Amino acid sequence: MAGIRDTVGKNKSRRPQVSRRQILVGATAAGGLAIAWSLWPRDYQPNLTAAPDEHIFNAFLKIGDDGHISAIVPQCEMGQGVTTLLPQIMADELGADWRTIAVETAPISPLYANTLLVDEDSAVFTPRAGVPDFVSEVRSWARREWAVRNAVMLTANSSSVRMFEGPCRAAAAQARALLMMAAADRWDADWQACDTQDGFVLHGKQRLRFGEVAAAAALLDPPAEPVYRASSADPLYGKELTRLDLPAKIDGSANYAGDIRLPDMVFAAIRQGPLGATRLKTIDRKRGMASPGLLHVVTHDRWVATVARNWWAANGALDRFAPVFETAGIPISSDSIDAALKAALKDDGYRIASEGDVGEAMDGRTRIAAEYAVAPALHAAVETRTATAAPDRDGLRLWVATQAPAQCRDAVARATGLAPANVTLFPMMAGGSFDACLDHSVAVQAGIIALQVKRPVQLAWSRAEEIMRLPPRAPARAKLTATLNAAGGIDALVTRIAVPATNHEVRARLFDNQPADEAQRAATGRADAAAVEGAMPRYAIPHHAVDHCPADIGLPTGRWRGNADSYTAFFTECFIDEMAARAGSDALSYRMAMLGDAPLLARCLLTATSLGGWEGGLAGSAQGLACHAMRGSHIALMATARQSDKGLQVEQLVAVVDAGRLVNPAIARQQVEGGLIFGLAAAVGATTDYEGGLATARKLGQLGLPRLSQTPRILVEFVESDREPGGLGEIGVPVVAPAIANAMFAATGRRIRRIPLSAHPL
Amino acid sequence: MTRFSVNDRPVEYRMDPETPLLWALRDASNLTGTKYGCGTGDCGACTVDIDGEAIRSCLVTIAECEGRFVTTIEGLSRDRSHPVQQAWVAEQVPQCGFCQSGMIMSAAALLRANSNPSDAEVDAAMTGICRCGTYPRIRTAIRLAGRVIRGEERIAAAPPPGIRPEDAARAVPALRPPRGS
């Protein structure tokens, strides 16, 4: 390890040229951060541990004497394949044999901060107000510094490959250089004349296994800048390599947070009160304590937990304790949520983005408007929120799936009064997530319970608890208003969206540990650009604007696969379809006429309609289109759907995606296919009503999630591209609902302006 | 009485006889491959094989299992060699993997009774919920596993667990044989 300077994760090209004086000015303007700067260490060292025969090369790679390569993955594996994708990038650059690659999850460290994500979500992560423009560059630099210092290792926004391809490749290049230097020493050769392939360092006819030189290599000083491997004749990058997590996922040996087993461990179940400012009022202690198998009951301000020798006994005891909660204010209901959205839509709101001059363009012209509504969307991952916690001398050990490990650890530390250093977090795979693992309540609760009962505890939320307590993606309501040109094309478009300022809520919960109801109240009335993301159309519309009308719906909301794009694409793509029909125009050519400035999207649309056999959008064709771009990726979807006596029948989905170059086409296809099915679920269900401050659904079977028999034929094609990789986790989701709604119009002549689509038309 | 066979071993659970089999398997036997997703029979993640039938283990009590033969994902094969497991890797079915034990147990029970099921029979047997959306590959993998069971095709997609380092080094030149071998 001696002398290894780790520059991974500190991509110099991203750091703007600023003088010390500018930094101080910017820092003070951005909120008095100046003092801390000089005190903070700038060169972070990897905090990995190594086995006796293993050598740490940098924050992303260890190599063993036996030749195994441990790739360190700083993102949460929740099915998206990140524990294959990042190792695949590293193995490719190293010149490794894929069969020698092992995976470890990264410890919490500033070296793994997801600076890309905080850049993209700048409005969320740092307040904009009051900061003069001249320090804008400094602010973005400061934002990244903040992310690094706080080890903001977020897994979100389809950003894993986009963020970490560069650092992973650089780390691998660095390790490769060291291996070649060590081998060249043995051969008395020039290391730059060496190469690597299949886990060997090569020089002419000489070859040495990585494992044979790893120990010596790890002691050397790497070149100051990474020296990249010339392109290989048989690159691992772009191959459909088998996911590394598959063997463990077919024999039951893959461990999730609920599969941890510790000596003396007991099982806990929990009940939390209605949404809002809830307080536990009473429990029937006498009857509850008589529950069979009950060991402990733990009460807290906002919840009651039971502990038993198995989870079923613990969960059953909760009923006998018959907890009564007291909730301040008027309990929310679906009606009150809808009323709040309608009211917000009538308010002024904030203009988030605009081009041209919509005011002038619309003045005195005939306006055409339509309103759309979208229900809250549940994550409904098959794994409910689960955490295992064990007291450990002065602290806690914690096993949990989290998309923000440092913030999860800090939340547990704060709630238990422990120092963060005394909380050891073991990041687990998630059984689905869809952003559910940004919620840390279960880890906090498990920590509190374990310290109280003084033994290892595994807490799993029941399905009902998860439906009721996990903040869903926000419901939204939108009004789109357009004026048309003589040919029926759109001249001006205003998209007004009433939706809570979700991202302010998420930020307050995630970084300030604010309870959900307080975060919800504090966020009311605030502008949230990320809550209307994706609403600025890619179409060439001369004048357009997007407004956020923050709605106080009383229901805490959260992030979710696809986030705002999942409703903004519905609004835009349905409205465009309506305008096309109004102009008597084919929905494809109407779109194509406005996609001159979006050639990638246009190409996806043309290919999808050609593959799917677009019939020109004739009435009765049952075909519908939608297209969308987000996170550097583009998608067009052609859906075939009709109304039958069994209800809405989606027969086929044909998607064409341009996501830049693909690390692993098989995993890319999984992500899009899975995203389409997730989008399908959200189009027809994955929601609940609310009554008396609670979700009315209690069971998974009430959510209308599609099963195999309800899965349409799906065709996914990728456009070949050498662009930088785009995000793939979410791109499949937003287009499904609008494409089906448009297909339903073609089939029935009736517009559905509401999600879920099966509900009454708006 | 709560005495029955789990993965070919006799077991007696000293638990409330009304305990669902799922929790006896998970919390008493530590057979954690069988998952909890809902407790109401909706998701199918807890599906196990009882006397040849795919059954939601959250809906059956240990009293009802008396004298029966229960097989969990851990007991389907000792070395991932079951055709369904092999087909699952060949078709890269799992994503998050959480529902897959149940899917695999359902598919194995289906194919044991009928190695060449129609699409409708697959639809009727595969009623679990997968939120990652692996359904299209599940359908393909079941067809592949059926062909393997019928002897029409062979696959070796998933490696067995516990490969010895010296065997690994023989197969993979980049690995060094352990000292003394």
GROMACS .gro file of N, CA, C and O in nm, chain A residues 407-477:
model
  284
  407GLN      N    1  -2.567   0.794   0.467
  407GLN     CA    2  -2.680   0.864   0.529
  407GLN      C    3  -2.761   0.768   0.616
  407GLN      O    4  -2.815   0.807   0.719
  408CYS      N    5  -2.766   0.641   0.576
  408CYS     CA    6  -2.835   0.541   0.656
  408CYS      C    7  -2.761   0.522   0.789
  408CYS      O    8  -2.821   0.524   0.897
  409ARG      N    9  -2.630   0.506   0.779
  409ARG     CA   10  -2.549   0.492   0.901
  409ARG      C   11  -2.566   0.613   0.993
  409ARG      O   12  -2.587   0.599   1.113
  410ASP      N   13  -2.561   0.732   0.934
  410ASP     CA   14  -2.573   0.854   1.015
  410ASP      C   15  -2.710   0.864   1.081
  410ASP      O   16  -2.722   0.909   1.195
  411ALA      N   17  -2.814   0.821   1.008
  411ALA     CA   18  -2.949   0.827   1.064
  411ALA      C   19  -2.960   0.734   1.184
  411ALA      O   20  -3.018   0.771   1.287
  412VAL      N   21  -2.901   0.617   1.173
  412VAL     CA   22  -2.906   0.521   1.284
  412VAL      C   23  -2.825   0.576   1.402
  412VAL      O   24  -2.868   0.569   1.517
  413ALA      N   25  -2.709   0.633   1.371
  413ALA     CA   26  -2.625   0.689   1.477
  413ALA      C   27  -2.699   0.799   1.552
  413ALA      O   28  -2.703   0.803   1.675
  414ARG      N   29  -2.763   0.887   1.474
  414ARG     CA   30  -2.832   0.998   1.537
  414ARG      C   31  -2.946   0.950   1.625
  414ARG      O   32  -2.966   0.996   1.737
  415ALA      N   33  -3.021   0.851   1.576
  415ALA     CA   34  -3.138   0.804   1.650
  415ALA      C   35  -3.099   0.725   1.775
  415ALA      O   36  -3.176   0.719   1.871
  416THR      N   37  -2.981   0.665   1.774
  416THR     CA   38  -2.943   0.581   1.888
  416THR      C   39  -2.843   0.651   1.979
  416THR      O   40  -2.803   0.595   2.082
  417GLY      N   41  -2.798   0.770   1.940
  417GLY     CA   42  -2.701   0.842   2.021
  417GLY      C   43  -2.560   0.788   2.009
  417GLY      O   44  -2.472   0.824   2.087
  418LEU      N   45  -2.538   0.700   1.910
  418LEU     CA   46  -2.403   0.646   1.891
  418LEU      C   47  -2.324   0.738   1.798
  418LEU      O   48  -2.381   0.813   1.720
  419ALA      N   49  -2.192   0.729   1.808
  419ALA     CA   50  -2.109   0.799   1.710
  419ALA      C   51  -2.117   0.722   1.579
  419ALA      O   52  -2.118   0.599   1.580
  420PRO      N   53  -2.120   0.794   1.465
  420PRO     CA   54  -2.127   0.722   1.336
  420PRO      C   55  -2.017   0.617   1.323
  420PRO      O   56  -2.039   0.511   1.266
  421ALA      N   57  -1.900   0.645   1.379
  421ALA     CA   58  -1.790   0.549   1.368
  421ALA      C   59  -1.820   0.419   1.440
  421ALA      O   60  -1.759   0.315   1.412
  422ASN      N   61  -1.915   0.423   1.533
  422ASN     CA   62  -1.950   0.302   1.607
  422ASN      C   63  -2.067   0.225   1.545
  422ASN      O   64  -2.115   0.130   1.603
  423VAL      N   65  -2.111   0.273   1.431
  423VAL     CA   66  -2.215   0.200   1.359
  423VAL      C   67  -2.150   0.142   1.233
  423VAL      O   68  -2.102   0.214   1.148
  424THR      N   69  -2.145   0.009   1.227
  424THR     CA   70  -2.087  -0.057   1.109
  424THR      C   71  -2.200  -0.107   1.022
  424THR      O   72  -2.283  -0.186   1.066
  425LEU      N   73  -2.200  -0.059   0.897
  425LEU     CA   74  -2.309  -0.096   0.807
  425LEU      C   75  -2.260  -0.195   0.702
  425LEU      O   76  -2.159  -0.170   0.637
  426PHE      N   77  -2.329  -0.306   0.690
  426PHE     CA   78  -2.299  -0.403   0.585
  426PHE      C   79  -2.404  -0.387   0.476
  426PHE      O   80  -2.520  -0.421   0.498
  427PRO      N   81  -2.365  -0.333   0.359
  427PRO     CA   82  -2.465  -0.309   0.254
  427PRO      C   83  -2.507  -0.441   0.192
  427PRO      O   84  -2.423  -0.519   0.148
  428MET      N   85  -2.636  -0.465   0.188
  428MET     CA   86  -2.688  -0.590   0.134
  428MET      C   87  -2.751  -0.567  -0.003
  428MET      O   88  -2.785  -0.455  -0.038
  429MET      N   89  -2.769  -0.676  -0.077
  429MET     CA   90  -2.847  -0.668  -0.200
  429MET      C   91  -2.991  -0.637  -0.163
  429MET      O   92  -3.038  -0.679  -0.058
  430ALA      N   93  -3.059  -0.569  -0.253
  430ALA     CA   94  -3.201  -0.540  -0.230
  430ALA      C   95  -3.286  -0.635  -0.312
  430ALA      O   96  -3.252  -0.667  -0.425
  431GLY      N   97  -3.398  -0.677  -0.254
  431GLY     CA   98  -3.493  -0.760  -0.327
  431GLY      C   99  -3.590  -0.672  -0.403
  431GLY      O  100  -3.706  -0.661  -0.368
  432GLY      N  101  -3.538  -0.606  -0.506
  432GLY     CA  102  -3.611  -0.497  -0.571
  432GLY      C  103  -3.589  -0.374  -0.486
  432GLY      O  104  -3.529  -0.382  -0.380
  433SER      N  105  -3.631  -0.262  -0.531
  433SER     CA  106  -3.621  -0.141  -0.450
  433SER      C  107  -3.703  -0.033  -0.519
  433SER      O  108  -3.802   0.013  -0.465
  434PHE      N  109  -3.657   0.002  -0.640
  434PHE     CA  110  -3.726   0.104  -0.717
  434PHE      C  111  -3.726   0.236  -0.640
  434PHE      O  112  -3.819   0.313  -0.648
  435ASP      N  113  -3.620   0.253  -0.563
  435ASP     CA  114  -3.594   0.369  -0.477
  435ASP      C  115  -3.653   0.355  -0.337
  435ASP      O  116  -3.642   0.447  -0.256
  436ALA      N  117  -3.712   0.240  -0.305
  436ALA     CA  118  -3.761   0.218  -0.168
  436ALA      C  119  -3.644   0.218  -0.069
  436ALA      O  120  -3.660   0.255   0.047
  437CYS      N  121  -3.526   0.178  -0.117
  437CYS     CA  122  -3.411   0.168  -0.027
  437CYS      C  123  -3.345   0.304  -0.003
  437CYS      O  124  -3.234   0.311   0.048
  438LEU      N  125  -3.413   0.412  -0.042
  438LEU     CA  126  -3.370   0.545   0.003
  438LEU      C  127  -3.435   0.579   0.136
  438LEU      O  128  -3.408   0.683   0.195
  439ASP      N  129  -3.525   0.493   0.181
  439ASP     CA  130  -3.592   0.515   0.309
  439ASP      C  131  -3.522   0.432   0.416
  439ASP      O  132  -3.508   0.311   0.401
  440HIS      N  133  -3.479   0.499   0.522
  440HIS     CA  134  -3.397   0.431   0.621
  440HIS      C  135  -3.470   0.401   0.751
  440HIS      O  136  -3.408   0.359   0.849
  441SER      N  137  -3.599   0.423   0.754
  441SER     CA  138  -3.671   0.405   0.882
  441SER      C  139  -3.648   0.266   0.939
  441SER      O  140  -3.629   0.250   1.059
  442VAL      N  141  -3.648   0.164   0.853
  442VAL     CA  142  -3.639   0.028   0.905
  442VAL      C  143  -3.504   0.003   0.974
  442VAL      O  144  -3.496  -0.066   1.075
  443ALA      N  145  -3.399   0.066   0.922
  443ALA     CA  146  -3.267   0.049   0.983
  443ALA      C  147  -3.261   0.119   1.118
  443ALA      O  148  -3.207   0.066   1.216
  444VAL      N  149  -3.319   0.239   1.122
  444VAL     CA  150  -3.323   0.314   1.248
  444VAL      C  151  -3.400   0.236   1.353
  444VAL      O  152  -3.356   0.218   1.467
  445GLN      N  153  -3.516   0.184   1.311
  445GLN     CA  154  -3.599   0.109   1.406
  445GLN      C  155  -3.526  -0.017   1.455
  445GLN      O  156  -3.526  -0.046   1.575
  446ALA      N  157  -3.463  -0.089   1.363
  446ALA     CA  158  -3.392  -0.212   1.402
  446ALA      C  159  -3.280  -0.178   1.501
  446ALA      O  160  -3.259  -0.252   1.599
  447GLY      N  161  -3.211  -0.068   1.477
  447GLY     CA  162  -3.103  -0.027   1.567
  447GLY      C  163  -3.155   0.002   1.707
  447GLY      O  164  -3.098  -0.043   1.807
  448ILE      N  165  -3.265   0.076   1.713
  448ILE     CA  166  -3.323   0.111   1.843
  448ILE      C  167  -3.367  -0.016   1.917
  448ILE      O  168  -3.340  -0.033   2.036
  449ILE      N  169  -3.434  -0.105   1.845
  449ILE     CA  170  -3.485  -0.227   1.910
  449ILE      C  171  -3.369  -0.314   1.960
  449ILE      O  172  -3.370  -0.363   2.073
  450ALA      N  173  -3.266  -0.331   1.877
  450ALA     CA  174  -3.153  -0.417   1.915
  450ALA      C  175  -3.085  -0.365   2.041
  450ALA      O  176  -3.048  -0.442   2.130
  451LEU      N  177  -3.067  -0.232   2.049
  451LEU     CA  178  -3.001  -0.176   2.168
  451LEU      C  179  -3.089  -0.194   2.291
  451LEU      O  180  -3.040  -0.217   2.400
  452GLN      N  181  -3.220  -0.185   2.270
  452GLN     CA  182  -3.309  -0.198   2.384
  452GLN      C  183  -3.317  -0.342   2.434
  452GLN      O  184  -3.318  -0.364   2.555
  453VAL      N  185  -3.325  -0.439   2.345
  453VAL     CA  186  -3.336  -0.578   2.390
  453VAL      C  187  -3.199  -0.643   2.410
  453VAL      O  188  -3.189  -0.757   2.452
  454LYS      N  189  -3.095  -0.569   2.372
  454LYS     CA  190  -2.956  -0.610   2.396
  454LYS      C  191  -2.922  -0.744   2.332
  454LYS      O  192  -2.854  -0.828   2.391
  455ARG      N  193  -2.972  -0.766   2.213
  455ARG     CA  194  -2.933  -0.885   2.137
  455ARG      C  195  -2.962  -0.860   1.990
  455ARG      O  196  -3.034  -0.767   1.956
  456PRO      N  197  -2.906  -0.942   1.903
  456PRO     CA  198  -2.930  -0.920   1.759
  456PRO      C  199  -3.078  -0.934   1.724
  456PRO      O  200  -3.145  -1.025   1.774
  457VAL      N  201  -3.126  -0.842   1.643
  457VAL     CA  202  -3.267  -0.839   1.605
  457VAL      C  203  -3.279  -0.824   1.455
  457VAL      O  204  -3.205  -0.749   1.392
  458GLN      N  205  -3.375  -0.899   1.400
  458GLN     CA  206  -3.407  -0.879   1.259
  458GLN      C  207  -3.548  -0.823   1.250
  458GLN      O  208  -3.643  -0.886   1.295
  459LEU      N  209  -3.559  -0.704   1.191
  459LEU     CA  210  -3.689  -0.640   1.177
  459LEU      C  211  -3.731  -0.644   1.030
  459LEU      O  212  -3.657  -0.598   0.943
  460ALA      N  213  -3.849  -0.701   1.006
  460ALA     CA  214  -3.905  -0.696   0.870
  460ALA      C  215  -4.042  -0.630   0.878
  460ALA      O  216  -4.122  -0.664   0.964
  461TRP      N  217  -4.065  -0.534   0.790
  461TRP     CA  218  -4.199  -0.475   0.781
  461TRP      C  219  -4.292  -0.576   0.717
  461TRP      O  220  -4.253  -0.645   0.621
  462SER      N  221  -4.414  -0.586   0.768
  462SER     CA  222  -4.513  -0.668   0.700
  462SER      C  223  -4.550  -0.598   0.569
  462SER      O  224  -4.522  -0.480   0.551
  463ARG      N  225  -4.611  -0.674   0.479
  463ARG     CA  226  -4.652  -0.614   0.352
  463ARG      C  227  -4.750  -0.498   0.375
  463ARG      O  228  -4.738  -0.392   0.315
  464ALA      N  229  -4.845  -0.517   0.467
  464ALA     CA  230  -4.941  -0.410   0.494
  464ALA      C  231  -4.870  -0.285   0.543
  464ALA      O  232  -4.899  -0.172   0.502
  465GLU      N  233  -4.773  -0.306   0.633
  465GLU     CA  234  -4.697  -0.195   0.688
  465GLU      C  235  -4.625  -0.119   0.576
  465GLU      O  236  -4.622   0.004   0.574
  466GLU      N  237  -4.568  -0.195   0.484
  466GLU     CA  238  -4.493  -0.130   0.376
  466GLU      C  239  -4.586  -0.051   0.284
  466GLU      O  240  -4.553   0.060   0.242
  467ILE      N  241  -4.702  -0.108   0.252
  467ILE     CA  242  -4.797  -0.034   0.167
  467ILE      C  243  -4.837   0.095   0.237
  467ILE      O  244  -4.848   0.201   0.175
  468MET      N  245  -4.857   0.087   0.368
  468MET     CA  246  -4.907   0.204   0.441
  468MET      C  247  -4.798   0.307   0.471
  468MET      O  248  -4.826   0.425   0.480
  469ARG      N  249  -4.674   0.262   0.489
  469ARG     CA  250  -4.574   0.353   0.547
  469ARG      C  251  -4.466   0.402   0.452
  469ARG      O  252  -4.397   0.498   0.482
  470LEU      N  253  -4.444   0.336   0.341
  470LEU     CA  254  -4.336   0.379   0.253
  470LEU      C  255  -4.388   0.492   0.165
  470LEU      O  256  -4.486   0.475   0.094
  471PRO      N  257  -4.325   0.610   0.170
  471PRO     CA  258  -4.377   0.722   0.090
  471PRO      C  259  -4.379   0.686  -0.059
  471PRO      O  260  -4.276   0.648  -0.115
  472PRO      N  261  -4.495   0.694  -0.123
  472PRO     CA  262  -4.505   0.657  -0.265
  472PRO      C  263  -4.455   0.770  -0.356
  472PRO      O  264  -4.430   0.880  -0.309
  473ARG      N  265  -4.442   0.738  -0.484
  473ARG     CA  266  -4.418   0.848  -0.578
  473ARG      C  267  -4.542   0.935  -0.579
  473ARG      O  268  -4.654   0.887  -0.569
  474ALA      N  269  -4.518   1.063  -0.589
  474ALA     CA  270  -4.627   1.159  -0.571
  474ALA      C  271  -4.736   1.143  -0.676
  474ALA      O  272  -4.708   1.112  -0.791
  475PRO      N  273  -4.860   1.169  -0.635
  475PRO     CA  274  -4.966   1.185  -0.733
  475PRO      C  275  -4.951   1.323  -0.797
  475PRO      O  276  -4.890   1.411  -0.738
  476ALA      N  277  -5.006   1.341  -0.915
  476ALA     CA  278  -4.989   1.469  -0.984
  476ALA      C  279  -5.110   1.498  -1.070
  476ALA      O  280  -5.187   1.408  -1.107
  477ARG      N  281  -5.125   1.623  -1.099
  477ARG     CA  282  -5.232   1.669  -1.188
  477ARG      C  283  -5.173   1.774  -1.279
  477ARG      O  284  -5.092   1.856  -1.234
   0.00000   0.00000   0.00000
